[in-house]
Short mmCIF file of C-alpha atoms and ligand atoms in Angstrom, two decimals:
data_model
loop_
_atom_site.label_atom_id
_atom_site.label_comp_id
_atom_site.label_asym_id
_atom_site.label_seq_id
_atom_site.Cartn_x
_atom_site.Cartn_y
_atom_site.Cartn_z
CA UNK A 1 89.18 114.51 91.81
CA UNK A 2 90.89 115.95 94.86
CA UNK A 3 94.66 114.26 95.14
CA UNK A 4 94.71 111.12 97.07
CA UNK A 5 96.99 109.84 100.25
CA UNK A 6 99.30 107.87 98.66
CA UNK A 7 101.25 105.35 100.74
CA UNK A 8 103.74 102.20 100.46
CA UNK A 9 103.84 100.36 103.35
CA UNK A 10 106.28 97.43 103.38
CA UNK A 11 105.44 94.43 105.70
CA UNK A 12 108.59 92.05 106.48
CA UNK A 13 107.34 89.40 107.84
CA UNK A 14 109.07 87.46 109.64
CA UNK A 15 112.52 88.07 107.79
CA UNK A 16 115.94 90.20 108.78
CA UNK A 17 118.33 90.32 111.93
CA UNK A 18 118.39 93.40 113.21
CA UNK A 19 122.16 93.88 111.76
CA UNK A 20 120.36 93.23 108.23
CA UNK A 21 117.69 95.23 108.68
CA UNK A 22 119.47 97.86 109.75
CA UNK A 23 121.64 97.88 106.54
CA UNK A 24 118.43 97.19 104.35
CA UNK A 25 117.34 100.37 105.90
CA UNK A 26 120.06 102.41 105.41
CA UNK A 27 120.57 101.02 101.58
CA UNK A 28 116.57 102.21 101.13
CA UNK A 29 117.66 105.59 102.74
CA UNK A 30 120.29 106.15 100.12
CA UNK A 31 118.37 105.16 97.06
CA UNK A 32 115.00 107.39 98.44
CA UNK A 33 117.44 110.19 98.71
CA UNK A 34 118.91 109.85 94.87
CA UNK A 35 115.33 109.98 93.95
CA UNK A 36 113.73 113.53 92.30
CA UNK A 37 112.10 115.07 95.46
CA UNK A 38 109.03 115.28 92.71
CA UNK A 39 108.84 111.37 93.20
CA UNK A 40 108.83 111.07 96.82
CA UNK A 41 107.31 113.88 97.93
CA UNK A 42 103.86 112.78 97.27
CA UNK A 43 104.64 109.10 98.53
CA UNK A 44 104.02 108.33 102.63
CA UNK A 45 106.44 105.29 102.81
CA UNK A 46 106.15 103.00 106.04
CA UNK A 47 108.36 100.06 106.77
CA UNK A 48 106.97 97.44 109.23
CA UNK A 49 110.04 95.31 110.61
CA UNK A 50 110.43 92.48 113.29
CA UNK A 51 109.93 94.16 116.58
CA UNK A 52 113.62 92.58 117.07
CA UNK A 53 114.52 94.92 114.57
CA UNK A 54 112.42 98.31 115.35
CA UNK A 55 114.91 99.33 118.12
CA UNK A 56 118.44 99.12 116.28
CA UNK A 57 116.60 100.68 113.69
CA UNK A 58 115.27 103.34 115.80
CA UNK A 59 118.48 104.21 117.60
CA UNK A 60 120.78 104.20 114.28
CA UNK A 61 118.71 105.75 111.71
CA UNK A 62 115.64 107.97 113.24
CA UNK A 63 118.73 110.85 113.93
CA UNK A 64 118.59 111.56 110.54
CA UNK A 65 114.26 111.78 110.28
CA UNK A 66 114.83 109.86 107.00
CA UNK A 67 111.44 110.13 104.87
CA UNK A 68 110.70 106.27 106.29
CA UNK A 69 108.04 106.06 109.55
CA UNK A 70 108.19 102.96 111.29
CA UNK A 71 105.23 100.15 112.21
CA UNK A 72 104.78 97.42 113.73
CA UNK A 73 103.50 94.25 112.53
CA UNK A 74 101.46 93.63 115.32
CA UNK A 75 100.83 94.05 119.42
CA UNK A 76 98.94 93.17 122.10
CA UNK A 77 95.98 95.21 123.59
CA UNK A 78 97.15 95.36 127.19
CA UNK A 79 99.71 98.33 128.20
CA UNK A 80 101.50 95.93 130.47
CA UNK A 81 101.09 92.68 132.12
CA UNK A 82 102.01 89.29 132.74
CA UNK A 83 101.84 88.16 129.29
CA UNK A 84 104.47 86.01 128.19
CA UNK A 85 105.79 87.01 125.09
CA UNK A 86 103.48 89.76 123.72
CA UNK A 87 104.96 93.35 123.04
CA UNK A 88 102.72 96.40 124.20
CA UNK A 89 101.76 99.58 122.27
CA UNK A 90 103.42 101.49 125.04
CA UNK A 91 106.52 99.56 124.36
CA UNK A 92 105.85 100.48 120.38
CA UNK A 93 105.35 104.21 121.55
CA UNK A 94 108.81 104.85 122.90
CA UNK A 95 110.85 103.28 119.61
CA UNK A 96 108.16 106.18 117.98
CA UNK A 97 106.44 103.32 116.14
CA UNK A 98 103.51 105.68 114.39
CA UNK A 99 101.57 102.39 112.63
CA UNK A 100 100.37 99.08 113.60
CA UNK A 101 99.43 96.85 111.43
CA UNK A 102 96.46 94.81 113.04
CA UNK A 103 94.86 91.05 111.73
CA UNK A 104 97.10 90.35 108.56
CA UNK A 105 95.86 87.16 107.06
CA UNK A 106 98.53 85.21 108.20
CA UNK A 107 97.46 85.91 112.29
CA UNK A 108 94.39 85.19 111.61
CA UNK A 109 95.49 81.98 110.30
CA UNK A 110 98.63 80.63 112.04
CA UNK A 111 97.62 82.60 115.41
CA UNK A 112 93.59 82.16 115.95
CA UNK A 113 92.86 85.99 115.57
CA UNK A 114 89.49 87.19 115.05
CA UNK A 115 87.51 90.12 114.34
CA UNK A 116 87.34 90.44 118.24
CA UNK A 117 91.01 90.25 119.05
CA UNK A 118 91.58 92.81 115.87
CA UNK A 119 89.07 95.14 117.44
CA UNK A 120 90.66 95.18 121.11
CA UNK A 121 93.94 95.69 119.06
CA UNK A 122 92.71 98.50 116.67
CA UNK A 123 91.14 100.39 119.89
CA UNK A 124 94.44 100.29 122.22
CA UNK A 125 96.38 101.57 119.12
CA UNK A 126 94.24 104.33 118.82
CA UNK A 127 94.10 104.94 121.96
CA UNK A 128 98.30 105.32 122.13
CA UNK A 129 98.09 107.31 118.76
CA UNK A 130 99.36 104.76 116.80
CA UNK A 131 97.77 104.02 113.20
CA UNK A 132 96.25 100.92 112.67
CA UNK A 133 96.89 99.40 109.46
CA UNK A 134 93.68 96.85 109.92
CA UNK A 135 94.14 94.24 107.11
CA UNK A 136 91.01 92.17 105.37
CA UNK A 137 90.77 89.88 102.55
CA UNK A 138 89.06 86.63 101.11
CA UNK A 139 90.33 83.36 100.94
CA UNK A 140 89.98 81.65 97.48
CA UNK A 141 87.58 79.23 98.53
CA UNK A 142 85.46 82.51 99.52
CA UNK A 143 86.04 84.24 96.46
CA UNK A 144 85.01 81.32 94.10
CA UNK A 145 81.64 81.32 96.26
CA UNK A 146 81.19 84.95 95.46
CA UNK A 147 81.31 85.43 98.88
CA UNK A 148 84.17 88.20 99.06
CA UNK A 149 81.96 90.81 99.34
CA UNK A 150 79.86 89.97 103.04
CA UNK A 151 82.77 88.53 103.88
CA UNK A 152 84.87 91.98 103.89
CA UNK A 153 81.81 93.56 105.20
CA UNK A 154 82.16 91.47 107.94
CA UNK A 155 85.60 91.60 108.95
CA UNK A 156 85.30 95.93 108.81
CA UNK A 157 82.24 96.10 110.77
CA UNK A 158 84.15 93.79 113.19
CA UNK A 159 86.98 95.47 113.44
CA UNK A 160 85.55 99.01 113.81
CA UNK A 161 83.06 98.22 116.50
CA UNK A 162 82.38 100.79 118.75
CA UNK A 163 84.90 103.73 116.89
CA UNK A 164 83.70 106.77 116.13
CA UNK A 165 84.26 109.01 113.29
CA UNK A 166 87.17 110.57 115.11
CA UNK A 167 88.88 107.39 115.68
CA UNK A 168 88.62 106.85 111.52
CA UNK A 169 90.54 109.74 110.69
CA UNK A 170 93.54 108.04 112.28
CA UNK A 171 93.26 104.61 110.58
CA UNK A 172 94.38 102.67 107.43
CA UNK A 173 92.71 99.74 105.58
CA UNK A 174 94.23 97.39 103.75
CA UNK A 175 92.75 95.02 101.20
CA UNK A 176 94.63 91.56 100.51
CA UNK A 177 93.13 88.66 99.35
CA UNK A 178 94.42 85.90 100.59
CA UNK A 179 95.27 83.78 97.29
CA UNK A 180 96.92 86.67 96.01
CA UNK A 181 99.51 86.51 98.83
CA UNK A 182 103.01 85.36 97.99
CA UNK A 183 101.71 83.29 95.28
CA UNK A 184 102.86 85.93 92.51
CA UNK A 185 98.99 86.17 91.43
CA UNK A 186 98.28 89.17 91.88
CA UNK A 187 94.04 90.26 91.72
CA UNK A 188 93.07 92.26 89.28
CA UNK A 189 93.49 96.05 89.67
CA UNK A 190 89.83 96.75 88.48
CA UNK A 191 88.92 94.08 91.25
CA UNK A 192 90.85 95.61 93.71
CA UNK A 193 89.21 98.80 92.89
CA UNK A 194 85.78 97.30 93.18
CA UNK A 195 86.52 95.38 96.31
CA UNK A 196 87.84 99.12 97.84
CA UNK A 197 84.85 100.94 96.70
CA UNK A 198 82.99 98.19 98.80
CA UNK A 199 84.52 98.70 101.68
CA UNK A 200 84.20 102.57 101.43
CA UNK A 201 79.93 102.05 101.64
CA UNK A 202 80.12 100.09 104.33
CA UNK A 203 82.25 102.56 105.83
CA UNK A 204 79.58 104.90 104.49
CA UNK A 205 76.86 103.13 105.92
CA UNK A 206 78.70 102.45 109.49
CA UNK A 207 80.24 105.79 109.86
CA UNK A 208 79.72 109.00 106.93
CA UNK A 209 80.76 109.54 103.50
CA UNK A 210 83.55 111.31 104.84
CA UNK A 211 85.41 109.17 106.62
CA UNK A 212 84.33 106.27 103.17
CA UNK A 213 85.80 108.93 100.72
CA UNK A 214 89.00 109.89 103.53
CA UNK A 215 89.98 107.03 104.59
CA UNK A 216 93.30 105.73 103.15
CA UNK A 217 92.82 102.03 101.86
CA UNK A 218 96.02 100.01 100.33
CA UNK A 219 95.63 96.95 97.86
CA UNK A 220 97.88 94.17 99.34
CA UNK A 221 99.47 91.01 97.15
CA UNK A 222 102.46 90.07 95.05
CA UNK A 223 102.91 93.61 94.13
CA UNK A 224 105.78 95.09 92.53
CA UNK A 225 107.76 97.16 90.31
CA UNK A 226 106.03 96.45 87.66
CA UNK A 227 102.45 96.27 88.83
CA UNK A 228 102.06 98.85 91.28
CA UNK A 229 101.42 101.99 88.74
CA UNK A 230 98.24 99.97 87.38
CA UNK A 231 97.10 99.96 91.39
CA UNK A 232 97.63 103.12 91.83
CA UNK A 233 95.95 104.23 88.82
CA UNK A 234 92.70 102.78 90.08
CA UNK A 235 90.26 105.52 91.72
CA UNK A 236 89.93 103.77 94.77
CA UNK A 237 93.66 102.52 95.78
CA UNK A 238 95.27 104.35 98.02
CA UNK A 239 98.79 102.49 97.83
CA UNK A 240 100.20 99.21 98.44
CA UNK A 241 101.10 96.97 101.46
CA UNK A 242 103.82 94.85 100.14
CA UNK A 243 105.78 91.65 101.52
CA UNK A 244 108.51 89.81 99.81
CA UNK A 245 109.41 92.99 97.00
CA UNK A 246 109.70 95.46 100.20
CA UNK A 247 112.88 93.04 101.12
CA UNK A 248 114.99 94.61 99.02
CA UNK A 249 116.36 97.92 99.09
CA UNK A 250 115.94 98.14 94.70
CA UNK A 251 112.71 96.77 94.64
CA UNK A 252 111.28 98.74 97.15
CA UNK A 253 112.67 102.04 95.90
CA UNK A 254 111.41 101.11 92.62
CA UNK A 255 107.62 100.27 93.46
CA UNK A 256 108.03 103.85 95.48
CA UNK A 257 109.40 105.62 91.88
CA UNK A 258 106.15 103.87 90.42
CA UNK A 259 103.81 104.58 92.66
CA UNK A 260 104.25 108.22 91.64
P1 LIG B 301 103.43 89.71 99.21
O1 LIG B 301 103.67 91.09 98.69
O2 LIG B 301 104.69 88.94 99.48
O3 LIG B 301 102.43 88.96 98.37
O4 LIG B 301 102.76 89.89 100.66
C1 LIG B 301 101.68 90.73 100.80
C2 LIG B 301 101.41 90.90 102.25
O5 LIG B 301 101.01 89.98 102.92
C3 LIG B 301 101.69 92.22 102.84
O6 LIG B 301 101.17 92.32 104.12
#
């Protein structure tokens, strides 16, 4: 099997000041540089802070071109405009913000997103060169209904409408069921895989087999230290998109040593 993308992204939420995520930062720098060039190398790692954070973090550390790229955790689809509140990809451009991630669960929820507001937001990202990280995933209720599987369907053919093959060679997926979120349940990694492998024939089916077999897609939900190597192992996984464990300069480092 050729050797797959692998990549850690770490979401933070809504958590840090820019003074403490500029420390966290610099605490991850020093721990990724202790570690064997053999472990990293092979590792893509993104960190997605509060956009109150990306510019300190931007200014103090990106001198250095530490092995970290910086995301977003979201943005609007306008370049400018009178929209009270919202922060523009242009804006995300010039603190060299490379990745986006678009429709985590938790907008969709708490924020009324849909597969219509993630597709205006997936095509102005692409548009500004910045990587969508487009996030899917069941709720429970969906799951126990065995309805995961049209449900994910629907949520990528939503959010890709109207890309072209091009546009996918720029673009991450990640796969995060929603009961698996924070809760410390984690789904199983032969699920996962499954679930991944689903969305790679519909991306099969709406674009080629190239872009399906390309196309880097991350497994998102309680992981960690100690359960990341069993995602990674799985065919399909591409790497993880992890919350609360990316908080912390040691347990981030160490899902990074494991994901190798
Ligand atoms: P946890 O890793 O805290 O479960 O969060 C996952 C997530 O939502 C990443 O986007």
């Amino acid at each position: 099997m050729r050797d797959k993308r692998r990549i850690i992204a770490g979401n933070w939420k809504m958590y840090k000041t820019a003074k403490e995520a500029v420390y966290l930062v610099q605490e991850l720098e020093d721990k990724l540089e202790g570690m064997a060039t053999s472990h990293l190398g092979a590792i893509e790692v993104i960190i997605c802070p509060p956009f109150t954070a990306l510019k300190s973090i931007y200014t103090v550390l990106w001198q250095d071109k530490p092995p970290i790229k910086l995301g977003a955790q979201d943005m609007f689809w306008e370049d400018e405009g009178a929209y009270t509140g919202e922060v523009s990809p242009v804006m995300l451009r010039d603190l060299e913000c490379e990745f986006v991630i678009i429709g985590h669960s938790e907008r969709r929820q708490y924020f009324c997103e849909t597969d219509e507001t993630v597709n205006k937001k997936v095509k102005v990202a692409l548009k500004h060169g910045i990587t969508p990280i487009m996030c899917c995933g069941e709720s429970l209720k969906q799951r126990e209904a065995g309805e995961t599987e049209e449900f994910i369907q629907t949520q990528i053919i939503g959010g890709t409408e109207g890309l072209t093959e091009r546009d996918m060679k720029n673009f991450i997926i990640a796969y995060e069921p929603i009961w698996a979120i924070g809760t410390g349940k984690t789904a199983l990694p032969e699920d996962a895989n499954d679930v991944i492998r689903h969305i790679r024939a519909v991306l099969a089916s709406r674009f080629s087999t190239d872009v399906a077999g390309e196309i880097p897609i991350l497994y998102g939900g309680s992981v960690n230290a100690g359960n990341i190597a069993d995602f990674m192992a799985e065919p399909e996984i591409n790497g993880a998109l992890v919350g609360g464990a990316s908080l912390e300069a040691d347990s981030f480092a160490n899902i990074i040593r494991n994901a190798r």
